[in-house]
Coordinates of C-alpha atoms in Angstrom, one line a residue:
M1301 CA 21.3 16.7 -45.7
A1302 CA 18.6 15.7 -43.2
G1303 CA 19.5 13.4 -40.3
D1304 CA 17.7 10.3 -39.1
L1305 CA 14.1 10.9 -38.1
V1306 CA 12.5 9.6 -34.9
D1307 CA 8.9 9.7 -33.9
G1308 CA 7.4 10.9 -30.6
A1309 CA 6.4 7.4 -29.4
T1310 CA 10.0 6.2 -29.8
V1311 CA 11.4 9.3 -28.0
L1312 CA 9.0 8.8 -25.1
S1313 CA 9.9 5.1 -24.8
R1314 CA 13.6 5.7 -24.9
A1315 CA 13.3 8.5 -22.3
L1316 CA 11.5 6.1 -19.9
L1317 CA 14.0 3.4 -20.5
D1318 CA 16.9 5.8 -19.8
Q1319 CA 15.2 6.6 -16.5
G1320 CA 15.3 3.0 -15.4
V1321 CA 11.6 2.4 -15.9
E1322 CA 10.9 -1.3 -16.3
Y1323 CA 7.1 -1.8 -16.2
V1324 CA 4.3 0.0 -18.0
F1325 CA 0.7 -0.8 -17.2
G1326 CA -2.3 0.4 -19.1
I1327 CA -5.0 0.1 -21.7
V1328 CA -4.2 1.3 -25.2
G1329 CA -6.4 2.8 -27.9
Y1330 CA -6.5 6.0 -29.9
P1331 CA -4.1 7.9 -29.8
V1332 CA -1.6 5.7 -27.9
I1333 CA -1.6 2.3 -29.6
E1334 CA 1.7 3.2 -31.3
V1335 CA 3.2 4.2 -28.0
G1336 CA 2.5 0.8 -26.4
V1337 CA 4.1 -0.9 -29.4
A1338 CA 7.1 1.4 -29.3
M1339 CA 7.6 0.7 -25.6
Q1340 CA 7.8 -3.0 -26.2
V1341 CA 10.2 -2.4 -29.1
A1342 CA 12.4 -0.3 -26.7
G1343 CA 12.5 -3.2 -24.1
L1344 CA 9.9 -2.0 -21.6
K1345 CA 7.5 -4.6 -20.2
F1346 CA 3.9 -3.6 -21.1
I1347 CA 1.2 -5.2 -19.0
A1348 CA -2.2 -4.7 -20.6
M1349 CA -4.8 -4.4 -17.9
R1350 CA -8.6 -4.4 -17.9
N1351 CA -9.2 -1.1 -16.0
E1352 CA -7.1 2.1 -15.9
Q1353 CA -7.7 2.5 -12.2
A1354 CA -6.3 -1.0 -11.5
A1355 CA -3.4 -0.2 -13.8
T1356 CA -2.5 2.9 -11.8
Y1357 CA -2.6 0.9 -8.5
A1358 CA -0.3 -1.7 -10.0
A1359 CA 2.2 0.9 -11.2
Q1360 CA 2.3 2.7 -7.8
A1361 CA 2.9 -0.6 -6.0
I1362 CA 6.0 -1.0 -8.3
G1363 CA 7.0 2.4 -7.1
Y1364 CA 6.7 1.5 -3.4
L1365 CA 8.3 -1.9 -3.7
T1366 CA 11.3 -0.8 -5.9
G1367 CA 11.7 2.9 -5.1
R1368 CA 11.4 3.7 -8.9
P1369 CA 8.1 4.8 -10.4
G1370 CA 6.0 2.4 -12.4
V1371 CA 4.3 4.0 -15.4
V1372 CA 0.7 3.9 -16.7
L1373 CA -0.2 4.5 -20.3
V1374 CA -3.9 5.4 -21.0
V1375 CA -6.0 6.9 -23.7
S1376 CA -7.5 10.4 -23.6
G1377 CA -10.6 11.6 -21.9
P1378 CA -12.3 8.8 -19.9
G1379 CA -9.2 6.7 -20.0
M1380 CA -7.1 9.4 -18.3
L1381 CA -10.0 10.3 -15.9
H1382 CA -10.2 6.7 -14.7
T1383 CA -6.6 7.0 -13.3
I1384 CA -7.6 9.9 -11.0
G1385 CA -8.4 7.5 -8.1
G1386 CA -5.0 5.9 -8.5
L1387 CA -3.2 9.2 -8.7
A1388 CA -4.8 10.4 -5.5
N1389 CA -4.0 7.1 -3.8
A1390 CA -0.4 7.3 -4.7
T1391 CA 0.0 10.9 -3.6
I1392 CA -1.7 10.3 -0.3
N1393 CA 0.3 7.1 0.3
A1394 CA 3.5 8.9 -0.8
W1395 CA 4.4 6.4 -3.5
P1396 CA 6.0 7.3 -6.9
V1397 CA 4.0 6.7 -10.1
I1398 CA 3.8 8.4 -13.5
V1399 CA 0.7 8.4 -15.6
I1400 CA 1.0 9.2 -19.3
G1401 CA -2.2 10.1 -21.1
G1402 CA -2.8 10.5 -24.8
S1403 CA -4.8 13.6 -25.7
S1404 CA -6.5 15.1 -28.8
D1405 CA -4.4 16.7 -31.5
E1406 CA -3.1 20.1 -30.7
D1407 CA -4.9 21.8 -33.7
Q1408 CA -8.2 20.3 -32.5
E1409 CA -8.2 21.7 -29.0
G1410 CA -11.3 23.6 -28.2
T1411 CA -13.2 22.1 -31.1
G1412 CA -14.9 19.2 -29.4
A1413 CA -12.4 16.7 -30.5
F1414 CA -12.7 12.9 -29.8
Q1415 CA -12.5 12.4 -26.0
E1416 CA -11.2 16.0 -25.5
W1417 CA -10.7 16.9 -21.9
P1418 CA -8.5 19.4 -19.9
Q1419 CA -6.4 16.5 -18.7
V1420 CA -3.4 18.5 -17.4
E1421 CA -5.6 20.6 -15.3
S1422 CA -7.6 17.6 -14.1
A1423 CA -4.5 15.8 -12.9
R1424 CA -3.0 18.8 -11.1
L1425 CA -5.1 18.4 -7.9
Y1426 CA -4.0 14.8 -7.5
T1427 CA -0.3 15.0 -8.4
K1428 CA 3.0 16.7 -7.5
F1429 CA 3.6 17.6 -11.1
S1430 CA 1.3 17.7 -14.2
A1431 CA 2.4 19.0 -17.6
R1432 CA 2.4 18.6 -21.4
P1433 CA 5.7 18.6 -23.2
P1434 CA 5.5 21.5 -25.8
S1435 CA 7.3 19.4 -28.5
I1436 CA 8.8 16.0 -29.2
E1437 CA 12.3 17.4 -28.5
H1438 CA 11.1 18.3 -25.0
I1439 CA 9.7 14.9 -24.0
P1440 CA 12.9 13.5 -22.4
F1441 CA 13.2 16.7 -20.3
F1442 CA 9.7 16.2 -18.9
V1443 CA 10.1 12.5 -18.3
E1444 CA 13.3 13.2 -16.3
K1445 CA 11.5 15.9 -14.3
A1446 CA 8.5 13.6 -13.6
V1447 CA 10.8 10.8 -12.4
R1448 CA 12.7 13.2 -10.2
I1449 CA 9.7 14.9 -8.7
S1450 CA 7.9 11.6 -8.1
T1451 CA 10.8 10.2 -6.1
H1452 CA 12.4 13.2 -4.4
G1453 CA 11.1 14.8 -1.2
R1454 CA 7.9 13.1 -0.2
P1455 CA 7.2 10.8 -3.1
G1456 CA 4.0 11.0 -5.1
A1457 CA 2.3 10.9 -8.5
C1458 CA 3.1 12.8 -11.7
Y1459 CA 1.1 13.2 -14.9
L1460 CA 2.4 13.8 -18.5
D1461 CA 0.1 14.6 -21.4
I1462 CA 1.0 13.5 -24.9
N1463 CA -1.1 14.9 -27.7
G1464 CA -2.0 12.7 -30.7
D1465 CA -0.1 14.5 -33.3
M1466 CA 3.1 14.2 -31.2
V1467 CA 2.9 10.4 -31.1
N1468 CA 3.5 9.9 -34.8
G1469 CA 5.2 13.2 -35.5
T1470 CA 8.9 13.0 -36.3
V1471 CA 12.0 15.1 -35.7
E1472 CA 15.6 14.7 -36.4
E1473 CA 17.1 12.4 -33.8
S1474 CA 20.1 14.7 -33.4
S1475 CA 17.8 17.4 -32.1
V1476 CA 16.6 15.4 -29.1
R1477 CA 18.5 15.6 -25.9
F1478 CA 18.2 12.5 -23.7
F1479 CA 18.9 12.7 -20.0
P1480 CA 20.8 10.3 -17.7
E1481 CA 18.9 8.3 -15.1
V1482 CA 17.8 10.3 -12.1
G1483 CA 19.8 9.1 -9.0
P1484 CA 18.4 8.4 -5.6
P1485 CA 17.3 11.4 -3.5
P1486 CA 20.1 13.1 -1.6
K1487 CA 20.3 12.1 2.1
T1488 CA 19.3 14.9 4.5
Y1489 CA 20.2 14.9 8.2
A1490 CA 18.5 16.3 11.3
E1491 CA 20.0 19.1 13.4
P1492 CA 22.4 17.5 15.9
S1493 CA 20.7 19.4 18.8
Q1494 CA 17.4 17.7 18.0
V1495 CA 19.0 14.3 17.9
T1496 CA 20.4 15.0 21.4
E1497 CA 17.0 16.3 22.6
T1498 CA 15.3 13.1 21.2
L1499 CA 17.6 10.8 23.1
E1500 CA 17.2 12.8 26.3
A1501 CA 13.4 12.7 26.0
L1502 CA 13.4 8.9 25.4
S1503 CA 15.8 8.2 28.3
Q1504 CA 13.7 10.2 30.7
A1505 CA 10.4 8.7 29.6
K1506 CA 8.6 6.3 32.0
N1507 CA 6.4 4.8 29.2
P1508 CA 8.3 5.2 25.9
L1509 CA 7.0 3.8 22.6
V1510 CA 8.2 3.6 19.0
I1511 CA 5.8 3.5 16.1
V1512 CA 7.3 2.2 12.8
G1513 CA 5.5 3.5 9.7
K1514 CA 5.5 2.6 6.1
G1515 CA 7.8 5.6 5.5
A1516 CA 10.5 3.5 7.2
A1517 CA 9.8 0.7 4.8
Y1518 CA 9.9 3.0 1.8
A1519 CA 13.1 4.6 3.0
R1520 CA 14.8 1.2 3.1
A1521 CA 15.7 2.0 6.7
E1522 CA 15.1 -1.5 8.2
K1523 CA 18.8 -2.1 9.0
E1524 CA 18.9 1.2 11.0
V1525 CA 15.5 0.8 12.7
R1526 CA 16.5 -2.7 13.8
A1527 CA 19.8 -1.5 15.1
F1528 CA 18.2 1.4 17.0
L1529 CA 15.5 -0.8 18.6
D1530 CA 18.1 -3.5 19.5
Q1531 CA 20.3 -0.8 21.0
T1532 CA 17.6 0.9 23.1
G1533 CA 15.3 -2.1 23.9
L1534 CA 12.2 0.1 23.4
P1535 CA 8.8 -1.3 22.8
F1536 CA 7.4 -0.7 19.3
L1537 CA 4.4 -1.2 17.2
P1538 CA 4.1 -1.0 13.4
T1539 CA 1.5 0.7 11.3
P1540 CA -0.2 -1.7 8.8
M1541 CA 2.4 -1.3 6.1
G1542 CA 5.2 -0.7 8.6
K1543 CA 4.9 -4.4 9.5
G1544 CA 8.0 -6.3 8.6
V1545 CA 10.5 -3.5 9.1
M1546 CA 10.8 -5.2 12.4
P1547 CA 9.5 -8.8 12.5
D1548 CA 6.0 -9.0 13.8
D1549 CA 7.1 -11.8 16.2
H1550 CA 10.0 -9.8 17.7
N1551 CA 9.9 -9.8 21.5
Q1552 CA 9.7 -5.9 21.6
C1553 CA 6.7 -5.8 19.3
V1554 CA 3.5 -4.8 21.3
I1555 CA 1.0 -4.5 18.4
A1556 CA -1.3 -6.9 20.3
A1557 CA -1.5 -4.3 23.0
R1558 CA -1.9 -1.4 20.6
S1559 CA -4.7 0.5 22.4
R1560 CA -3.0 0.4 25.8
A1561 CA 0.4 1.3 24.3
L1562 CA -1.0 4.4 22.5
L1563 CA -3.1 5.6 25.4
Q1564 CA -0.5 5.2 28.2
A1565 CA 2.8 6.1 26.4
D1566 CA 4.3 9.4 27.6
V1567 CA 6.9 9.8 24.8
I1568 CA 6.3 8.4 21.3
L1569 CA 8.9 8.3 18.6
L1570 CA 7.4 8.2 15.1
L1571 CA 9.7 6.6 12.5
G1572 CA 8.1 7.4 9.1
A1573 CA 4.5 7.5 10.5
R1574 CA 2.0 10.4 10.3
L1575 CA -0.4 11.5 12.9
N1576 CA -3.4 11.2 10.6
W1577 CA -6.6 9.2 11.1
M1578 CA -4.7 5.9 11.1
L1579 CA -3.0 7.1 14.4
H1580 CA -6.1 9.0 15.6
F1581 CA -4.5 12.4 15.0
G1582 CA -2.3 11.9 18.1
R1583 CA -5.1 13.2 20.3
P1584 CA -7.3 11.9 23.1
P1585 CA -9.1 9.6 23.7
R1586 CA -6.6 7.3 21.9
F1587 CA -3.6 9.2 23.4
G1588 CA -2.9 10.9 26.7
E1589 CA -3.4 14.6 27.1
E1590 CA 0.3 15.3 27.7
T1591 CA 1.9 12.7 25.4
K1592 CA 5.1 14.0 23.8
F1593 CA 5.8 13.1 20.2
I1594 CA 9.1 12.9 18.4
Q1595 CA 8.6 12.9 14.6
I1596 CA 11.1 12.0 12.0
D1597 CA 9.8 12.8 8.5
I1598 CA 11.2 13.7 5.1
C1599 CA 8.5 16.4 4.8
H1600 CA 9.0 19.5 6.9
E1601 CA 5.3 20.4 6.8
E1602 CA 4.4 17.2 8.5
L1603 CA 6.2 18.0 11.7
G1604 CA 3.8 19.1 14.4
N1605 CA 0.8 18.4 12.3
N1606 CA -2.5 17.9 14.4
I1607 CA -0.8 18.3 17.8
N1608 CA 0.3 21.1 20.2
S1609 CA 3.7 22.3 19.1
D1610 CA 4.9 22.3 22.7
N1611 CA 4.6 18.5 22.7
V1612 CA 6.7 17.9 19.6
I1613 CA 10.3 17.4 18.7
G1614 CA 10.5 17.5 14.9
L1615 CA 13.4 16.0 13.0
A1616 CA 13.2 16.7 9.3
G1617 CA 15.3 14.4 7.2
D1618 CA 15.8 11.1 5.5
L1619 CA 14.6 8.4 7.9
Q1620 CA 17.5 6.1 7.2
A1621 CA 20.1 8.9 7.8
V1622 CA 18.4 10.3 10.9
T1623 CA 17.9 6.9 12.6
Q1624 CA 21.7 6.3 12.1
Q1625 CA 22.3 9.7 13.8
L1626 CA 20.3 8.4 16.8
I1627 CA 22.3 5.2 16.8
D1628 CA 25.6 7.0 16.6
A1629 CA 24.7 9.6 19.2
G1630 CA 23.4 6.9 21.6
K1631 CA 26.8 5.1 21.4
T1632 CA 29.0 8.1 21.8
S1633 CA 27.2 10.2 24.3
S1634 CA 28.9 10.0 27.7
A1635 CA 25.7 11.1 29.4
R1636 CA 23.9 8.0 28.2
G1637 CA 26.8 5.6 27.7
G1638 CA 24.9 3.2 25.4
W1639 CA 21.6 3.8 27.2
S1640 CA 18.8 1.2 26.9
Y1641 CA 15.4 1.0 28.3
P1642 CA 15.2 -1.7 31.1
S1643 CA 13.0 -4.7 30.2
N1644 CA 11.7 -5.1 33.8
T1645 CA 9.8 -1.8 34.2
P1646 CA 6.1 -1.6 35.2
W1647 CA 5.5 -0.3 31.6
W1648 CA 6.9 -3.4 30.0
Q1649 CA 5.1 -5.6 32.5
S1650 CA 1.8 -3.9 31.7
L1651 CA 2.4 -4.2 27.9
R1652 CA 3.3 -7.8 28.1
S1653 CA 0.3 -8.6 30.2
K1654 CA -2.0 -7.0 27.6
V1655 CA -0.2 -8.7 24.7
K1656 CA -0.7 -12.1 26.3
D1657 CA -4.4 -11.3 27.1
N1658 CA -5.3 -10.2 23.6
E1659 CA -3.3 -13.0 22.0
E1660 CA -5.3 -15.5 24.1
K1661 CA -8.6 -13.9 23.0
S1662 CA -7.6 -14.2 19.3
K1663 CA -6.5 -17.9 19.8
I1664 CA -9.9 -18.7 21.2
L1665 CA -11.7 -17.1 18.2
A1666 CA -9.3 -18.9 15.8
S1667 CA -9.9 -22.3 17.5
D1668 CA -13.6 -22.1 16.8
M1669 CA -14.0 -24.7 14.0
S1670 CA -17.7 -24.3 13.7
V1671 CA -19.4 -23.9 10.3
P1672 CA -19.8 -21.4 8.8
M1673 CA -16.4 -20.2 9.8
N1674 CA -15.5 -16.9 11.5
Y1675 CA -12.7 -14.6 10.2
Y1676 CA -10.2 -15.7 12.8
A1677 CA -10.5 -19.4 12.1
A1678 CA -10.3 -18.9 8.3
I1679 CA -7.4 -16.4 8.3
S1680 CA -5.5 -18.4 10.9
K1681 CA -5.5 -21.4 8.6
V1682 CA -4.0 -19.2 5.9
Q1683 CA -1.3 -17.9 8.3
A1684 CA -0.4 -21.4 9.4
M1685 CA 0.1 -22.8 5.9
I1686 CA 1.6 -20.0 3.7
P1687 CA 5.4 -19.6 3.5
K1688 CA 6.8 -17.5 6.3
D1689 CA 8.2 -14.8 4.0
S1690 CA 5.2 -14.4 1.7
L1691 CA 4.4 -11.1 0.2
I1692 CA 0.9 -10.3 1.5
V1693 CA -1.6 -8.2 -0.3
S1694 CA -4.9 -7.4 1.6
E1695 CA -8.0 -5.3 1.4
G1696 CA -11.5 -5.3 2.7
A1697 CA -13.2 -4.3 5.9
N1698 CA -13.1 -7.1 8.5
T1699 CA -10.9 -9.2 6.2
M1700 CA -8.1 -6.6 6.1
D1701 CA -8.4 -5.4 9.7
I1702 CA -8.4 -8.9 11.2
G1703 CA -5.7 -10.0 8.7
R1704 CA -3.4 -7.3 10.0
T1705 CA -3.4 -9.0 13.4
I1706 CA -3.1 -12.6 12.2
L1707 CA -1.0 -12.6 9.1
L1708 CA 2.6 -11.9 10.2
N1709 CA 5.3 -10.1 8.3
H1710 CA 9.0 -10.7 8.9
S1711 CA 10.5 -8.6 6.1
P1712 CA 10.0 -5.0 5.0
R1713 CA 7.8 -4.1 2.1
H1714 CA 6.0 -7.4 2.3
R1715 CA 2.6 -6.0 3.0
L1716 CA 0.3 -4.0 0.7
D1717 CA -3.1 -2.9 1.7
A1718 CA -5.7 -0.1 1.5
G1719 CA -3.2 2.3 3.0
T1720 CA -3.5 5.9 4.2
F1721 CA -6.3 6.7 1.7
G1722 CA -8.3 3.6 2.8
T1723 CA -8.9 2.7 -0.9
M1724 CA -10.9 -0.4 -1.7
G1725 CA -10.2 -1.9 -5.1
V1726 CA -6.4 -1.7 -4.9
G1727 CA -5.9 -5.4 -4.3
M1728 CA -5.8 -6.9 -7.8
G1729 CA -3.4 -4.1 -9.1
F1730 CA -1.1 -4.5 -6.1
N1731 CA -1.3 -8.3 -6.6
I1732 CA -0.2 -8.1 -10.2
A1733 CA 2.7 -5.8 -9.4
A1734 CA 3.9 -8.0 -6.6
A1735 CA 3.6 -11.1 -8.7
L1736 CA 5.6 -9.6 -11.6
L1737 CA 8.4 -8.6 -9.2
A1738 CA 8.3 -12.0 -7.6
R1739 CA 8.6 -13.7 -10.9
D1740 CA 11.3 -11.4 -12.4
R1741 CA 13.4 -10.5 -9.3
W1742 CA 12.6 -12.6 -6.3
P1743 CA 12.6 -16.4 -7.2
N1744 CA 10.4 -18.6 -5.0
K1745 CA 8.7 -15.6 -3.4
R1746 CA 5.0 -16.4 -2.8
V1747 CA 2.4 -13.7 -3.3
V1748 CA -0.7 -14.2 -1.2
C1749 CA -3.7 -11.9 -1.7
L1750 CA -6.4 -11.8 1.0
E1751 CA -9.5 -10.1 -0.3
G1752 CA -12.9 -9.3 1.2
D1753 CA -15.7 -10.2 -1.2
S1754 CA -16.8 -6.6 -1.6
A1755 CA -13.2 -5.5 -2.2
F1756 CA -12.6 -8.2 -4.8
G1757 CA -15.6 -7.0 -6.7
F1758 CA -14.0 -3.6 -7.4
S1759 CA -11.4 -5.1 -9.8
G1760 CA -12.1 -8.8 -10.0
M1761 CA -11.9 -8.9 -13.8
E1762 CA -8.1 -8.4 -13.4
V1763 CA -8.0 -12.2 -12.8
E1764 CA -8.1 -12.4 -16.6
T1765 CA -4.9 -10.3 -16.6
I1766 CA -3.4 -12.6 -14.0
C1767 CA -4.2 -15.7 -16.1
R1768 CA -3.1 -14.1 -19.4
Y1769 CA 0.4 -13.6 -17.9
N1770 CA 0.2 -16.8 -15.8
L1771 CA 1.1 -15.0 -12.6
P1772 CA 1.3 -17.6 -9.8
V1773 CA -0.6 -15.8 -7.2
L1774 CA -2.8 -17.2 -4.4
I1775 CA -6.0 -15.2 -3.9
V1776 CA -8.1 -16.0 -0.9
V1777 CA -11.6 -14.3 -0.9
I1778 CA -13.1 -14.2 2.5
N1779 CA -16.8 -14.2 1.5
N1780 CA -19.4 -13.1 4.0
N1781 CA -22.0 -12.0 1.5
G1782 CA -21.6 -8.3 2.1
I1783 CA -19.7 -5.2 3.2
G1784 CA -18.6 -5.4 6.8
F1785 CA -21.5 -7.8 7.6
G1786 CA -23.5 -9.7 5.0
T1787 CA -26.9 -11.1 4.3
E1788 CA -28.2 -14.6 5.1
K1789 CA -29.1 -16.8 2.1
E1790 CA -32.5 -17.4 3.6
T1791 CA -33.2 -13.6 3.8
W1792 CA -32.1 -13.2 0.2
E1793 CA -34.3 -16.0 -1.1
A1794 CA -37.3 -14.8 0.8
T1795 CA -37.1 -11.3 -0.7
P1796 CA -38.6 -10.9 -4.2
P1797 CA -36.2 -9.2 -6.6
E1798 CA -38.4 -6.2 -7.1
E1799 CA -38.4 -5.6 -3.3
R1800 CA -34.7 -5.9 -2.8
P1801 CA -33.8 -2.3 -3.7
H1802 CA -36.1 -1.2 -0.8
S1803 CA -35.6 -3.9 1.8
L1804 CA -32.1 -5.4 1.5
M1805 CA -29.4 -3.7 3.6
P1806 CA -27.1 -1.5 1.5
T1807 CA -24.3 -3.7 2.7
A1808 CA -25.8 -6.8 1.2
L1809 CA -24.2 -8.8 -1.6
M1810 CA -25.4 -11.9 -3.4
P1811 CA -25.1 -14.9 -1.0
D1812 CA -22.7 -17.7 -1.8
A1813 CA -21.3 -15.9 -4.9
R1814 CA -18.9 -18.2 -6.8
Y1815 CA -15.9 -16.0 -7.2
D1816 CA -13.8 -19.1 -7.7
Q1817 CA -15.6 -19.7 -11.0
V1818 CA -14.4 -16.2 -12.2
M1819 CA -10.9 -17.6 -11.9
T1820 CA -11.6 -20.9 -13.6
A1821 CA -13.4 -19.0 -16.5
F1822 CA -10.0 -17.7 -17.6
G1823 CA -8.0 -20.9 -17.1
G1824 CA -6.9 -20.5 -13.5
V1825 CA -7.6 -22.8 -10.6
G1826 CA -10.6 -22.2 -8.3
F1827 CA -11.7 -23.7 -5.0
H1828 CA -15.0 -23.2 -3.2
V1829 CA -14.7 -24.1 0.5
T1830 CA -17.1 -24.0 3.4
T1831 CA -15.3 -25.9 6.2
P1832 CA -11.8 -25.7 7.9
A1833 CA -10.9 -29.1 6.5
E1834 CA -11.7 -28.0 2.9
L1835 CA -9.7 -24.8 3.4
E1836 CA -6.7 -26.8 4.5
D1837 CA -6.9 -29.1 1.5
A1838 CA -7.3 -26.1 -0.9
L1839 CA -4.3 -24.3 0.6
R1840 CA -2.2 -27.4 0.5
L1841 CA -3.0 -28.0 -3.2
S1842 CA -2.5 -24.3 -4.0
L1843 CA 1.0 -24.3 -2.5
T1844 CA 2.1 -27.6 -4.0
K1845 CA 0.3 -29.0 -7.1
H1846 CA -0.8 -25.6 -8.3
A1847 CA 2.1 -23.5 -7.0
N1848 CA 2.9 -22.2 -10.5
Q1849 CA -0.6 -21.3 -11.4
P1850 CA -3.1 -18.5 -10.5
V1851 CA -5.4 -19.8 -7.8
L1852 CA -8.5 -18.3 -6.1
I1853 CA -9.9 -19.9 -3.0
N1854 CA -13.5 -18.7 -2.2
V1855 CA -13.9 -19.1 1.6
M1856 CA -17.4 -18.9 2.9
V1857 CA -17.6 -17.4 6.4
S1858 CA -20.6 -16.4 8.6
P1859 CA -22.4 -13.3 7.3
Q1860 CA -22.6 -12.2 10.9
A1861 CA -19.0 -12.8 11.8
Q1862 CA -17.2 -9.6 13.1
R1863 CA -13.9 -8.5 14.6
K1864 CA -13.4 -8.8 18.3
Q1865 CA -14.8 -6.0 20.5
Q1866 CA -12.7 -2.9 20.3
D1867 CA -11.7 -0.7 23.3
F1868 CA -12.5 2.4 21.2
D1869 CA -14.5 3.2 18.0
W1870 CA -12.0 2.4 15.2
L1871 CA -12.5 5.8 13.7
T1872 CA -11.9 8.6 16.1
R1873 CA -14.9 10.9 15.8
K1874 CA -14.8 14.7 15.7
S1875 CA -16.8 14.9 19.0
K1876 CA -14.0 13.1 20.7
L1877 CA -11.1 15.3 19.5

């Protein structure tokens, strides 16, 4: 007598649920419509997006913010290929995400089937793991493996391919083996001798510095990092998404003196930060010739990357565990006896002087209330009025870079931006993920999304998704009519349309575009502001009267507004390495 039958869509949905998956993002169509329905029946939350790339950004933000991978469900061919940018972004950022793509029926492979494409092979370059289960019975095995691989070691993206005939095909339920939820990665510790060597190097340094990366935030190491910095008294600066592991307004934070700190430090401890382009590869002219680096990283291959191995102490291990080793060793070692770095050294005096100088320069720019506004004035208004513990999403050129210096974070994992891959277009997906978690898990948490006008254009149609689910997000578009720097309205109007492809700068966008009307088109609230007073009024209404609605404030700033003069070119060039 045959047992109960179960179809592939149901098996997949239950396997995801068993692994603790809560959110699935995507766009359904043939052959995965039934999968989306089965997921909802199983109890998964399915968020229907407008673009597969934005869906993948949303799912990976869930992975970063929760430590468990979000999932993406897409159709075959073009649908799956649209996730490639998101897969690459997750893997480069080291965030867990799983993309599940439908594919043509197995017996149609190689025949020119509808949207047929070698999807497993296409995904392999951008993921840690890419595979197709050979049968319905094997689906839970591959789901468990994808969850484990995406979260263990250095996190990243995984891809699973489900062919069309597997979705509706059935097997006896008793033949399917389901797997228990994958636990957190095991804690790995550094060699004790390297811990001792690290403390010796820091205690002997004249100009020590700690850099706190987003790896520390992902590792949930904020308690240990704070205890270590409190114990040692060392100056620190965060990477963009390392902000909040330690509060930005902490008296040891020297981010306002970043260039001086990097250039003049003689020993630098990296807590979950990589020496890639964001830290100028650890090389001159941003760093000194003889700077010694101490790296703590979960990935062994990262240790010593880009720098002379003679100048590196590499501690491979879980950042939370290794930082606790440093704390314990600092307390118990008789040689150091609870050593801490004095607060009255010439190094501290130099850093504090530079912090004060740069903060004064920013205050002067922010105090300029002329119209059209500059970035500093506009973003400072946002900082002054949003709740202190807001979860901030940001992307753009000047908008994101200046926002990093003005918008403060006081808690870990409260900033999402373009990240290591420098990806524009992530904002709306990140925004949706953050808003879902705020609504479902973090009552009264405010999500504030600061967008450049160009960045908003990549995925602006996702405001329909935001309105459909009534996600109470505050989106502030800093609109300068272009990419980096914009075009004046007078120039635009004086240029006939047929001449614009030849004469308008490639950075130019349409002047005074009404992005606020995109939001109101779908039932949200939009404001168009041109003065500081109008911006204050719009922010006040957004945070009170419209606090439970989606809001977009379109803020017009000068097309010629720029960031303050930098000591170095922001992108270290090859000729300088």
